Every structure is written in structure tokens, then in C-alpha cells.
Short mmCIF file of C-alpha atoms and ligand atoms in Angstrom, two decimals:
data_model
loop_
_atom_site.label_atom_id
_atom_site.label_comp_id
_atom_site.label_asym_id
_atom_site.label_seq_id
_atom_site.Cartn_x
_atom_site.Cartn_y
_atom_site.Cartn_z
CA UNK A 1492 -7.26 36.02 -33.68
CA UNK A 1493 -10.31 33.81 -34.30
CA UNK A 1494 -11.08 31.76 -31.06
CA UNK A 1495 -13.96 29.51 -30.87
CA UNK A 1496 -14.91 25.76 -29.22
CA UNK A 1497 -12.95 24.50 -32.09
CA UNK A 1498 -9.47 26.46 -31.43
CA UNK A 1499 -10.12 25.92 -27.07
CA UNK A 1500 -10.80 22.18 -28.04
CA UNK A 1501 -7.68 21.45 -30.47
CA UNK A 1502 -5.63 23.61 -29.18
CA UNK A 1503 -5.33 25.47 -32.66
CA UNK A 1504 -4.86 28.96 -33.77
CA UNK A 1505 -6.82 28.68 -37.14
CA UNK A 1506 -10.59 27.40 -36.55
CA UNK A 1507 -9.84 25.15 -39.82
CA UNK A 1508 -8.86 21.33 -39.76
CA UNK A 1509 -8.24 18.89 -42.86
CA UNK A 1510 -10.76 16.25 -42.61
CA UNK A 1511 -10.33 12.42 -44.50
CA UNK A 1512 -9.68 12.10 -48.20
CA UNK A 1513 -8.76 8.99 -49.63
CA UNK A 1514 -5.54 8.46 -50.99
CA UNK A 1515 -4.78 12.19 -50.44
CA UNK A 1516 -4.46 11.86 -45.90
CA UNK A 1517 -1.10 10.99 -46.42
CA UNK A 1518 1.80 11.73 -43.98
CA UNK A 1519 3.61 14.41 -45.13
CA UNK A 1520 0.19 16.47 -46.11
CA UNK A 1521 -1.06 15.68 -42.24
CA UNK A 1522 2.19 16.60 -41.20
CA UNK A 1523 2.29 20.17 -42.94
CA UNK A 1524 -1.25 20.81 -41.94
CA UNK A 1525 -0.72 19.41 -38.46
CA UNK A 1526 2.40 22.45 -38.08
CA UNK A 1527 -0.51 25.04 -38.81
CA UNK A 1528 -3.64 23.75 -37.70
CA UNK A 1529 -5.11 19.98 -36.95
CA UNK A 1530 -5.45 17.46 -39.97
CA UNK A 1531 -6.50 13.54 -39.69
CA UNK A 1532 -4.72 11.05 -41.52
CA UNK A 1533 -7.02 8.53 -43.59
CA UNK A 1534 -7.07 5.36 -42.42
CA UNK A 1535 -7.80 3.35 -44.92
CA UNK A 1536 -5.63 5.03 -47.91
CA UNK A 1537 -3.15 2.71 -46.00
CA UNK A 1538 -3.46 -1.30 -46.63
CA UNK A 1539 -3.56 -2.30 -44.10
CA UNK A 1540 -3.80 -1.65 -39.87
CA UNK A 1541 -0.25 -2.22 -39.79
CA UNK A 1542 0.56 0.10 -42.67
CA UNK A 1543 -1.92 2.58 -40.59
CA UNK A 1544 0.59 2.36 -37.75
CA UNK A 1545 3.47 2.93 -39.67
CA UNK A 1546 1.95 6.24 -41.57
CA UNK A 1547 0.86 7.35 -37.89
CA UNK A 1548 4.72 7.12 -36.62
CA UNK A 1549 5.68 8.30 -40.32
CA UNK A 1550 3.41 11.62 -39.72
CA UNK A 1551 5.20 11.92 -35.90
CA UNK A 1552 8.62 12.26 -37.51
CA UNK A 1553 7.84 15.62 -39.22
CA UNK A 1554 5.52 16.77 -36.50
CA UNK A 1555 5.08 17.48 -32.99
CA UNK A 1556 1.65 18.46 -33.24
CA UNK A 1557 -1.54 16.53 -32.34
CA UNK A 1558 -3.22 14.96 -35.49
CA UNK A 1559 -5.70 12.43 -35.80
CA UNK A 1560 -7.01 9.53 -37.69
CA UNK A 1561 -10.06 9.50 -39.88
CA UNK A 1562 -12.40 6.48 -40.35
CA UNK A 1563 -15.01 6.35 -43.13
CA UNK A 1564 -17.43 3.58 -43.24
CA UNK A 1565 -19.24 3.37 -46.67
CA UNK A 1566 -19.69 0.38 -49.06
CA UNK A 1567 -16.51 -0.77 -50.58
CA UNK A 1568 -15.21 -3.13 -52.77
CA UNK A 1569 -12.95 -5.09 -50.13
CA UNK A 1570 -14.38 -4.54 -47.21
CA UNK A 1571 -11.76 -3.21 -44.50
CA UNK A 1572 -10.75 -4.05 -41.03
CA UNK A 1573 -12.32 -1.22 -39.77
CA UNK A 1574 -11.98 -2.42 -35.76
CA UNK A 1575 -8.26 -3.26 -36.70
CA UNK A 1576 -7.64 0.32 -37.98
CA UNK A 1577 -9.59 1.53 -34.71
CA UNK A 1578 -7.24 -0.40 -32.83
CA UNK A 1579 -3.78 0.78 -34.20
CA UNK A 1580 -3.94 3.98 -33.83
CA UNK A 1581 -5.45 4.26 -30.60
CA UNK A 1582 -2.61 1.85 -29.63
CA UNK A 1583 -0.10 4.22 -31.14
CA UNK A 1584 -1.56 6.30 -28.59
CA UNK A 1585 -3.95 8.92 -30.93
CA UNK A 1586 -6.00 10.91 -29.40
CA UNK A 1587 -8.69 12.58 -31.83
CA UNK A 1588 -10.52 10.57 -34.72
CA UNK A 1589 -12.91 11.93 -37.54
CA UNK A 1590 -15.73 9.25 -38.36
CA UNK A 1591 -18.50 9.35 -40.90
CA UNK A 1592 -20.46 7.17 -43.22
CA UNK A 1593 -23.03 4.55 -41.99
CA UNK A 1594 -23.57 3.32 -38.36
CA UNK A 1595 -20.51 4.52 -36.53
CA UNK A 1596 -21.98 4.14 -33.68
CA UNK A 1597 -19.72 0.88 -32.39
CA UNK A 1598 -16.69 2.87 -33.40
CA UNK A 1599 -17.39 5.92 -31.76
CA UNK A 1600 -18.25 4.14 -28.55
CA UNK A 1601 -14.84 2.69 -28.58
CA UNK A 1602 -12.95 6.07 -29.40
CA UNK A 1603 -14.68 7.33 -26.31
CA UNK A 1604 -14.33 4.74 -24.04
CA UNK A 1605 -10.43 5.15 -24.94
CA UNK A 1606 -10.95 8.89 -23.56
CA UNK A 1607 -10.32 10.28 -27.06
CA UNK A 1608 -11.94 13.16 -28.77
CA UNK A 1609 -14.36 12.43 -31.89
CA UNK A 1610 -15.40 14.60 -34.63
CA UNK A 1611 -18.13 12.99 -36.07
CA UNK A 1612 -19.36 14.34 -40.16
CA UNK A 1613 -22.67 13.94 -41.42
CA UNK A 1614 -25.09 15.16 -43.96
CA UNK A 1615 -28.30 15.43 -42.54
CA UNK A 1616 -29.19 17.04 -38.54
CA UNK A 1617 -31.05 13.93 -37.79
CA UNK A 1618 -27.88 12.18 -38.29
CA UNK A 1619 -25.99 14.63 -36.58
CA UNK A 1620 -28.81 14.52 -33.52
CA UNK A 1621 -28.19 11.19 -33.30
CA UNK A 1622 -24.16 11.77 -33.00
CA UNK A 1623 -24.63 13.77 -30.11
CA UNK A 1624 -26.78 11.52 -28.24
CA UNK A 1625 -23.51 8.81 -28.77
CA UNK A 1626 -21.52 11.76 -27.33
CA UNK A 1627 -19.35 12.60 -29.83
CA UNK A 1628 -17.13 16.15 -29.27
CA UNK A 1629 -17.83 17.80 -32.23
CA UNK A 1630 -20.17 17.23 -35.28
CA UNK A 1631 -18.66 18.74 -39.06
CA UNK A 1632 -21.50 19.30 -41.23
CA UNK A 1633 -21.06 17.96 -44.57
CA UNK A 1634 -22.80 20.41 -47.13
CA UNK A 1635 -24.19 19.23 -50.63
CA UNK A 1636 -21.51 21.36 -51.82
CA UNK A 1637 -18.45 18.76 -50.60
CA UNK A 1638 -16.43 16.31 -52.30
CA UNK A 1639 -17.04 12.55 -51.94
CA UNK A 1640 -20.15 11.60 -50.51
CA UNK A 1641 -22.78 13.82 -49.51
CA UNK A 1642 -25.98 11.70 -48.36
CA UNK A 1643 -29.18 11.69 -50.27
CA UNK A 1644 -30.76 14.35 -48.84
CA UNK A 1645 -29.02 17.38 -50.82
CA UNK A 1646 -29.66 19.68 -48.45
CA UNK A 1647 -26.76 22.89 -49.16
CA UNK A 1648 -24.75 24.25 -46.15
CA UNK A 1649 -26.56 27.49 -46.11
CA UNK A 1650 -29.19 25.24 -44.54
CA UNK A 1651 -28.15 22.74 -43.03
CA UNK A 1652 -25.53 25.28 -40.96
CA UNK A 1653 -28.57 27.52 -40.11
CA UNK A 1654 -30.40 24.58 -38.83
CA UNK A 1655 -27.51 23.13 -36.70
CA UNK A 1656 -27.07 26.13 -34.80
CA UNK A 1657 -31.01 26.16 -33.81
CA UNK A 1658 -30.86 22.24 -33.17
CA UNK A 1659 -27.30 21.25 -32.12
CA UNK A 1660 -25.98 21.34 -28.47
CA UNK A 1661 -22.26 20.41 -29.07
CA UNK A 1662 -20.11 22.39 -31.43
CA UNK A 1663 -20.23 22.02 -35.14
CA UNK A 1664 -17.72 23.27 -38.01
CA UNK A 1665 -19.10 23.68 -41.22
CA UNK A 1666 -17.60 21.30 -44.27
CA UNK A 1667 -18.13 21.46 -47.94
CA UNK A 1668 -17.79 24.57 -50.00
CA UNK A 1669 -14.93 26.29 -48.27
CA UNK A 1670 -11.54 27.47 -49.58
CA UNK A 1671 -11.30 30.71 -48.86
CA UNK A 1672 -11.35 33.20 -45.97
CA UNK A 1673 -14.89 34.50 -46.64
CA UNK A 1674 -16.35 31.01 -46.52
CA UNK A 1675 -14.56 30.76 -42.94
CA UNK A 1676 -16.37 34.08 -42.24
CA UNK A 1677 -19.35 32.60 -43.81
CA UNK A 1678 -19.60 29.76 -41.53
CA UNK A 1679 -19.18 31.56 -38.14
CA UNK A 1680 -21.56 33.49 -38.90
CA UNK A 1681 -24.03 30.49 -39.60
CA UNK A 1682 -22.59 29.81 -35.92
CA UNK A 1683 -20.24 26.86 -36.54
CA UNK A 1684 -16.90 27.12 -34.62
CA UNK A 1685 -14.60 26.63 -37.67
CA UNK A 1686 -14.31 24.65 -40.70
CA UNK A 1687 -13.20 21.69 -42.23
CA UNK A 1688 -11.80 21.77 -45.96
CA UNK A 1689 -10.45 18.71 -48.27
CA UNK A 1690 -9.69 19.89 -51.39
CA UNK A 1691 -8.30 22.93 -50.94
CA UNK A 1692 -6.12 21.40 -49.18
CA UNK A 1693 -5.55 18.93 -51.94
CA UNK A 1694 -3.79 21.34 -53.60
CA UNK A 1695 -0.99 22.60 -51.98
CA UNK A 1696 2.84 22.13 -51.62
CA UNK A 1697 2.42 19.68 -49.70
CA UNK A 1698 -0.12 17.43 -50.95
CA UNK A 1699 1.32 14.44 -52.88
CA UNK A 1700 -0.85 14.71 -55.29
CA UNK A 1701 0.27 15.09 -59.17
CA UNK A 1702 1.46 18.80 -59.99
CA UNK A 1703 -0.86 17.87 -63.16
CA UNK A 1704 -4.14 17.40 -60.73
CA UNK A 1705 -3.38 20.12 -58.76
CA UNK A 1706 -2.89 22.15 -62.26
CA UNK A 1707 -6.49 20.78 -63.19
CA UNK A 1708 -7.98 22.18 -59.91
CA UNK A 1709 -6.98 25.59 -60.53
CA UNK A 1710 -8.43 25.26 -64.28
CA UNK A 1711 -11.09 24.01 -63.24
CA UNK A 1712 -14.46 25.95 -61.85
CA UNK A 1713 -17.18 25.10 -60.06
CA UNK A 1714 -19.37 23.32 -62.76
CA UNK A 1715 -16.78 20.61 -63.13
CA UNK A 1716 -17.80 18.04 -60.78
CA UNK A 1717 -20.41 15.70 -60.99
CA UNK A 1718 -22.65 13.22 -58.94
CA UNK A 1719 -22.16 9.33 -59.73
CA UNK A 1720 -23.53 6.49 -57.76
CA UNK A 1721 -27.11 8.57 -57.19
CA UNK A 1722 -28.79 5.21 -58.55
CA UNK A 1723 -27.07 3.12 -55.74
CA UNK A 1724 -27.93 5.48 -52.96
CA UNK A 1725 -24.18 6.03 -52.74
CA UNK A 1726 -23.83 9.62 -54.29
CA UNK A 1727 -20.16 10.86 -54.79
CA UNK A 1728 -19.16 14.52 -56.04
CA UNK A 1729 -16.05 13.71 -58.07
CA UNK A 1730 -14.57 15.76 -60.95
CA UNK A 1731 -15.82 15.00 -64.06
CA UNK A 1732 -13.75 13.50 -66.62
CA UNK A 1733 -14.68 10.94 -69.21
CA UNK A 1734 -14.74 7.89 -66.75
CA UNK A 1735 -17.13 9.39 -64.43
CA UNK A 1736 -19.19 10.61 -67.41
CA UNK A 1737 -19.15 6.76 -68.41
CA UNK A 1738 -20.50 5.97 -65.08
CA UNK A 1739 -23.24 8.26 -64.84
CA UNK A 1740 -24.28 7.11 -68.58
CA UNK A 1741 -24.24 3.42 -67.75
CA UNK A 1742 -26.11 4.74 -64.77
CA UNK A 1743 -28.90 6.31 -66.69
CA UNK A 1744 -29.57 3.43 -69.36
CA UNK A 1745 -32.70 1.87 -69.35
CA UNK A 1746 -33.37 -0.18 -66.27
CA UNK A 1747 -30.51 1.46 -64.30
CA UNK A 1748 -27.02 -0.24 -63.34
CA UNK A 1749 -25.96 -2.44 -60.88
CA UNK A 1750 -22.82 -1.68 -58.96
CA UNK A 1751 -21.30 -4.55 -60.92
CA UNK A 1752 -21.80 -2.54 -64.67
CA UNK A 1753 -19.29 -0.23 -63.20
CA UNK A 1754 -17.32 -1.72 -60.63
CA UNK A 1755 -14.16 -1.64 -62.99
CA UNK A 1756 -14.41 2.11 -63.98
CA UNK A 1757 -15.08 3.06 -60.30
CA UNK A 1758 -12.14 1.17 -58.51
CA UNK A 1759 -10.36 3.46 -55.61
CA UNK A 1760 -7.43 1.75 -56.97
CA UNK A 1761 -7.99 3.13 -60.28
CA UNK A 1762 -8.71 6.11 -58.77
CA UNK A 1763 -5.17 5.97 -56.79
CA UNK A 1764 -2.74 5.59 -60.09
CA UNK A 1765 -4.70 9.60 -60.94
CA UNK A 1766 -2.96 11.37 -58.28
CA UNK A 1767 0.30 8.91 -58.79
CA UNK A 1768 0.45 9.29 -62.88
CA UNK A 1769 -1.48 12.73 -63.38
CA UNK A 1770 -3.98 11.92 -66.25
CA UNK A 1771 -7.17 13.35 -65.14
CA UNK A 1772 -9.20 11.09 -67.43
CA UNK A 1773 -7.31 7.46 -65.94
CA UNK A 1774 -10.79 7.34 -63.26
CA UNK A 1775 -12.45 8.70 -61.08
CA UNK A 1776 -11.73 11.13 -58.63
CA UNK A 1777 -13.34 13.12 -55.50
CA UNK A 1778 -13.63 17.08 -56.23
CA UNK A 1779 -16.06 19.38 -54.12
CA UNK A 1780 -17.19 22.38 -55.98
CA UNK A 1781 -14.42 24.57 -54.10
CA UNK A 1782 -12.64 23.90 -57.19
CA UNK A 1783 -14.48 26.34 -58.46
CA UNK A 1784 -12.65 28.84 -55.76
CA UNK A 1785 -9.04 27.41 -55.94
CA UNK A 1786 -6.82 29.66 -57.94
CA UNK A 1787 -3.60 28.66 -56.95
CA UNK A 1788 -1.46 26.22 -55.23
CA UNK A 1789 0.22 27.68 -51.98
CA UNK A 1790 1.71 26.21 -48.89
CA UNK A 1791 -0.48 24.88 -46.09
CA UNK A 1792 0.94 27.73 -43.80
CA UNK A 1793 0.18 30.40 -46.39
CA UNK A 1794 -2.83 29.05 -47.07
CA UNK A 1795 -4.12 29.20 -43.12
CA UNK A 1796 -2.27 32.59 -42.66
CA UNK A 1797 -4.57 34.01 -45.58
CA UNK A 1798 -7.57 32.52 -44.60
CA UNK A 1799 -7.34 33.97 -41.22
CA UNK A 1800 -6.10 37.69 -42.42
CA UNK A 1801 -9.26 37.61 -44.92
CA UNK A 1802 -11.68 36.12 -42.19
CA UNK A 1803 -10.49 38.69 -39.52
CA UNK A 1804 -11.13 41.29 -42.69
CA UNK A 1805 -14.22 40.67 -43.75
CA UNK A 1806 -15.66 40.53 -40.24
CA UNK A 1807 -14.42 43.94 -39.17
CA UNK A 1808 -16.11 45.15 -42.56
CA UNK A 1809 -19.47 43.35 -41.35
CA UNK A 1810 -19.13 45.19 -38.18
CA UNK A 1811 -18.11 48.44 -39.59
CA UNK A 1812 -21.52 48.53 -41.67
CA UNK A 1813 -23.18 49.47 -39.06
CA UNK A 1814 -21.60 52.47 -38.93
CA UNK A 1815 -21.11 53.03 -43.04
CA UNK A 1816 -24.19 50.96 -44.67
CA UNK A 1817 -22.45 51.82 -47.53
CA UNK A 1818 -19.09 50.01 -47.24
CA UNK A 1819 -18.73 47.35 -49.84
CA UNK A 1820 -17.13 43.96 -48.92
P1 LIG B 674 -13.57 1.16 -53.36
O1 LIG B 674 -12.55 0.92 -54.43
O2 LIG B 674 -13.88 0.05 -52.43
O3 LIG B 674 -14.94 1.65 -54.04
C1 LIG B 674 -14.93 2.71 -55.00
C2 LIG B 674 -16.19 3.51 -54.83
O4 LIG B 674 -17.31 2.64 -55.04
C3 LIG B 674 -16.37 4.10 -53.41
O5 LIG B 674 -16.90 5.39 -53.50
C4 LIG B 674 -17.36 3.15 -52.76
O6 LIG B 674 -18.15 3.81 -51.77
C5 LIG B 674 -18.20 2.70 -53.94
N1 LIG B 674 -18.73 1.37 -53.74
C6 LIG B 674 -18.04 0.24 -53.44
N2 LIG B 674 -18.87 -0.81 -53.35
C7 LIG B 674 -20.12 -0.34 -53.61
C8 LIG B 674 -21.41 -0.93 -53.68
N3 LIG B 674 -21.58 -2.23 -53.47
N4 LIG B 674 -22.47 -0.13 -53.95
C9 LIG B 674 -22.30 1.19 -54.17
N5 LIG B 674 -21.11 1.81 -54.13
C10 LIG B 674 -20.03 1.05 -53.85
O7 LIG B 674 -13.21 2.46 -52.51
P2 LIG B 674 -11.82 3.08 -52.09
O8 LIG B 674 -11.47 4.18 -53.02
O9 LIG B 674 -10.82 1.98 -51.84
O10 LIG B 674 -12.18 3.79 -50.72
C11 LIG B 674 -12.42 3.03 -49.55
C12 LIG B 674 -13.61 3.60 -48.83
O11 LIG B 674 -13.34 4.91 -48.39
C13 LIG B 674 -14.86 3.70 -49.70
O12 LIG B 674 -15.96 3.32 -48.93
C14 LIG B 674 -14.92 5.15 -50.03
O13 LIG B 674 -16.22 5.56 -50.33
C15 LIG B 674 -14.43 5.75 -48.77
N6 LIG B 674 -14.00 7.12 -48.92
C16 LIG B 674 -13.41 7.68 -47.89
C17 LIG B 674 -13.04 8.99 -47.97
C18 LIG B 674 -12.41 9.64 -46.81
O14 LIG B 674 -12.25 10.81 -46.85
N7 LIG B 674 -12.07 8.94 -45.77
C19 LIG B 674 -13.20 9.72 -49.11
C20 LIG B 674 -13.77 9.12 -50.17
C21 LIG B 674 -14.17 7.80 -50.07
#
């Protein structure tokens, strides 16, 4: 067995956790990862704080595991409620939140003043520096590899991971770029305590995302996503299709693009009817370049159970070269 901060601290056999994805942290996903490991639902893929509430007591029914609650806070079209989601679902008594985006700091002080735990993700050490002066539990450090948004600073996890362990106090798990067992191995060896994966977990049995998406994942390698929003200083990795090809050439005309010129293809809403409908090519929609890795479409158990066997492997290999330089992993 792998234990680590992450496993003592969650209570969790598997040092992996599901962080946010929007319109993919859903119940019955959190649920099924809950039952193996720890997963946060995302807040706002619900409407509203009351819809938050009802997904949190939705998620209890099929589990009697801990999960949490994830909280992004990154431009959007309509802004949310953000201190309203805060609210619910500490008042429907949860106990461990995942933030990121831009100045969480109000939000974070609240989650800790309500005694709960807070994994904080971010892109850049000075960001994550900052994190641990607010006193945050454990940092997840977002590679350039992940899906969604990874900061401006494109800075790979190799790095990044390398640098946390020289400059970070409290423990870190490593995010973007992992699917697999080896990439667990990878990242406790770069001295994180686990890791956190989205979409691998995206496609599994229980995601309730369209058998043709999940289909397109494991078609799909790792030179099918792409970067939009880099002229806004927003950067998302999504998959790229035709609308976020449309994007990124609207965003390259002369004299750039305003968020306006593309507000329409762009829409999370849009985004939404993908995973409901199945067409790939209806907008756009986050993919890290662990598609690349994803051959297949297992349960969340199976998935974990694997990860762990190959982790557990490919250390004892590492170890055993000592003895055998010659061993191949
Ligand atoms: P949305 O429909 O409000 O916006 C769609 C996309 O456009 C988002 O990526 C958003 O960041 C971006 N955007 C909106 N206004 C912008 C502006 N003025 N300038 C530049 N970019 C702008 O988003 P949504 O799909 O309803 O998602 C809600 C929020 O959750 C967004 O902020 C989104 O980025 C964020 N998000 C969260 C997760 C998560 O895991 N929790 C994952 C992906 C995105």
C-alpha cells in the first residue's frame, strides 16, 4: 500500500482524488469515486446554491464516504454566487473544499474558519507560496499539461513538482498529466503525496458523460487539445474540434479578439449540451493531454485498483535497479 500525507489526511487508500470539472463533478461520478478514493463535487455545474445543496445530499445517498466541494473562481459569463455556494455546503455540513482560480483568499479564510480542510490548486509556486501563508491543508499543482486552465506561466509539472518539493512546507499532489500508474509513481517521486486527475476520470462507467465523448477520448492522443483564450490571459486546454479551432482563429486575426467576438462559440452552456448530446464538434470542451494516455473506459474502482498495482510495480522495479542496472521498466 501507498501511504503518504495525502492517504493519513483523507483517510484514503489510493493517494489519488478527482479534483473540479465543470459539468462533469456530478453526483453519481463523486459518488463512485468517493467509494474508492476522495472526489469533490463542482459547485457551480449546479445553478444554483440551492441546486448545490441538493447534488451534495444527492451524492450522500450513494455514498458514505467523505467528499468535498470544489470552487473555481475565474471570469465567467454570469458571474456566480460564489459566497452562496460557500455557504451551502458548509451548511450541509462538508468538510473538505478544492479552490483555485483568482484571489481565493476570502473563500479560503472562511473554509478554515469553519474548521474544514482546503486543497488549494495553482499553477505557479508563487501562487502556491502564497496559499500556504493563508493556511490552506494541501496545495495540488496544476501542470501545463492539465485540462482547463493552466495560468500563463506554462511552466510543465516536471518543474514545477521539482520546485515544490524544494519550496513548499505543506503537502502537495501533483495535477495535470496523470492517468496512469506510472504518472502516480512519477509524482512521488517528484515528492508530491498523491495525485489529482480529471479526465481520466472523465471517462469511466461512471461519468455521465456521452459514451460518444468518452469514445473520442480513447481515439484521441495527446496532440488533440489545444490552448484558446491565450489572448485574454484566460488560457484553457480543451480538445480541439472545429469550434475551438474557430476560436483560436478569430483569436489570431489582425488586432486580436475581444471576449465578445467569441462569447457565443465559447458558452459553458454550449459546452454542457457536448457531454448531454455527444457531438464532439457542438463547442468547446476541457481535455488535458492525458487523453493522449486513456485507452479505455473502466470503472472508477478498476481504475484506482490498477493504478495502485502499477505504482506499487514500478517502484519495486526502481528499487530493484540497484541491484540489476539492467532491469528494464
Ligand atoms: P462561462 O460560460 O461563464 O464561460 C465560458 C468560458 O469563457 C470559461 O472558460 C470562462 O473562464 C471564459 N470567460 C468567461 N468570461 C470571460 C471573459 N470576460 N474573459 C475571458 N474569458 C472569459 O463558463 P462555465 O462553463 O459556465 O464555467 C463556469 C466557471 O467555471 C468558469 O469560470 C470556468 O472557467 C470555470 N471552470 C471551472 C472548472 C472546474 O473544474 N471547477 C473547470 C473549467 C472551468
Amino acid at each position: 500500500m501507498l501511504h503518504t500525507p495525502l492517504t493519513k489526511l483523507l483517510g484514503i487508500r489510493v493517494p489519488v482524488v478527482q479534483g473540479g470539472m465543470q459539468w462533469v463533478g456530478l453526483p453519481k461520478l463523486v459518488a463512485a469515486v468517493s467509494n474508492a478514493t476522495q472526489c469533490v463535487i463542482t459547485a457551480l455545474t449546479q445553478p444554483s446554491p440551492m441546486a448545490l445543496r441538493h447534488a451534495i445530499r444527492e451524492t450522500r445517498a450513494m455514498t458514505d464516504k467523505p467528499f468535498g466541494v470544489n470552487i473555481t473562481l475565474l471570469p465567467t459569463i454570469n458571474p456566480p454566487d460564489y459566497e452562496g455556494y460557500a455557504k451551502a455546503a458548509v451548511e450541509e455540513g462538508v468538510k473538505i473544499f478544492e479552490t483555485a482560480g483568482n484571489n481565493p483568499g476570502p473563500l479560503i479564510k472562511f473554509f478554515k474558519s469553519q474548521g474544514c480542510l482546503v486543497i488549494h490548486k495553482c499553477t505557479t509556486i508563487r501562487h502556491a507560496k502564497s496559499a500556504e501563508k493563508m493556511g490552506v491543508d494541501i496545495l495540488s499543482i496544476d501542470g501545463f499539461e492539465c485540462a482547463g486552465h493552466p495560468g500563463e506561466d506554462d511552466i510543465g509539472g516536471l518543474v514545477l513538482l521539482a520546485r515544490a518539493a524544494k519550496e513548499l512546507k505543506v503537502p502537495y499532489i501533483a495535477s495535470g498529466g496523470i492517468a496512469d500508474g506510472r504518472g502516480l509513481a512519477g509524482a512521488l517521486a517528484l515528492g508530491a503525496a498523491g495525485v489529482n486527475m480529471g479526465t481520466r476520470f472523465m471517462c469511466t462507467v461512471e461519468s455521465s458523460v456521452h459514451e460518444n465523448i468518452k469514445q473520442k477520448i480513447v481515439e484521441s492522443n495527446e496532440t488533440d487539445t489545444v490552448h484558446i483564450f491565450r489572448t485574454l490571459r484566460n488560457t484553457a486546454r480543451v480538445f480541439k474540434n472545429k469550434v475551438s479551432m474557430e476560436v483560436v482563429a478569430i483569436e489570431r486575426r489582425p488586432g486580436g479578439a475581444k471576449f465578445e467576438d467569441i462569447r457565443e462559440l465559447v458558452s459553458g452552456q454550449r459546452g454542457r449540451i457536448v457531454y448531454e448530446n455527444g457531438d464532439p464538434d457542438h463547442g468547446i470542451w476541457s481535455a488535458g493531454i492525458t487523453i493522449g494516455l486513456i485507452n479505455d473506459i473502466p470503472t472508477c474502482q478498476e481504475l484506482l485498483e490498477r493504478m495502485e498495482r502499477e505504482a506499487e510495480e514500478i517502484i519495486g522495479h526502481i528499487s530493484s535497479l540497484s541491484v540489476n542496472p539492467k532491469a528494464k521498466l
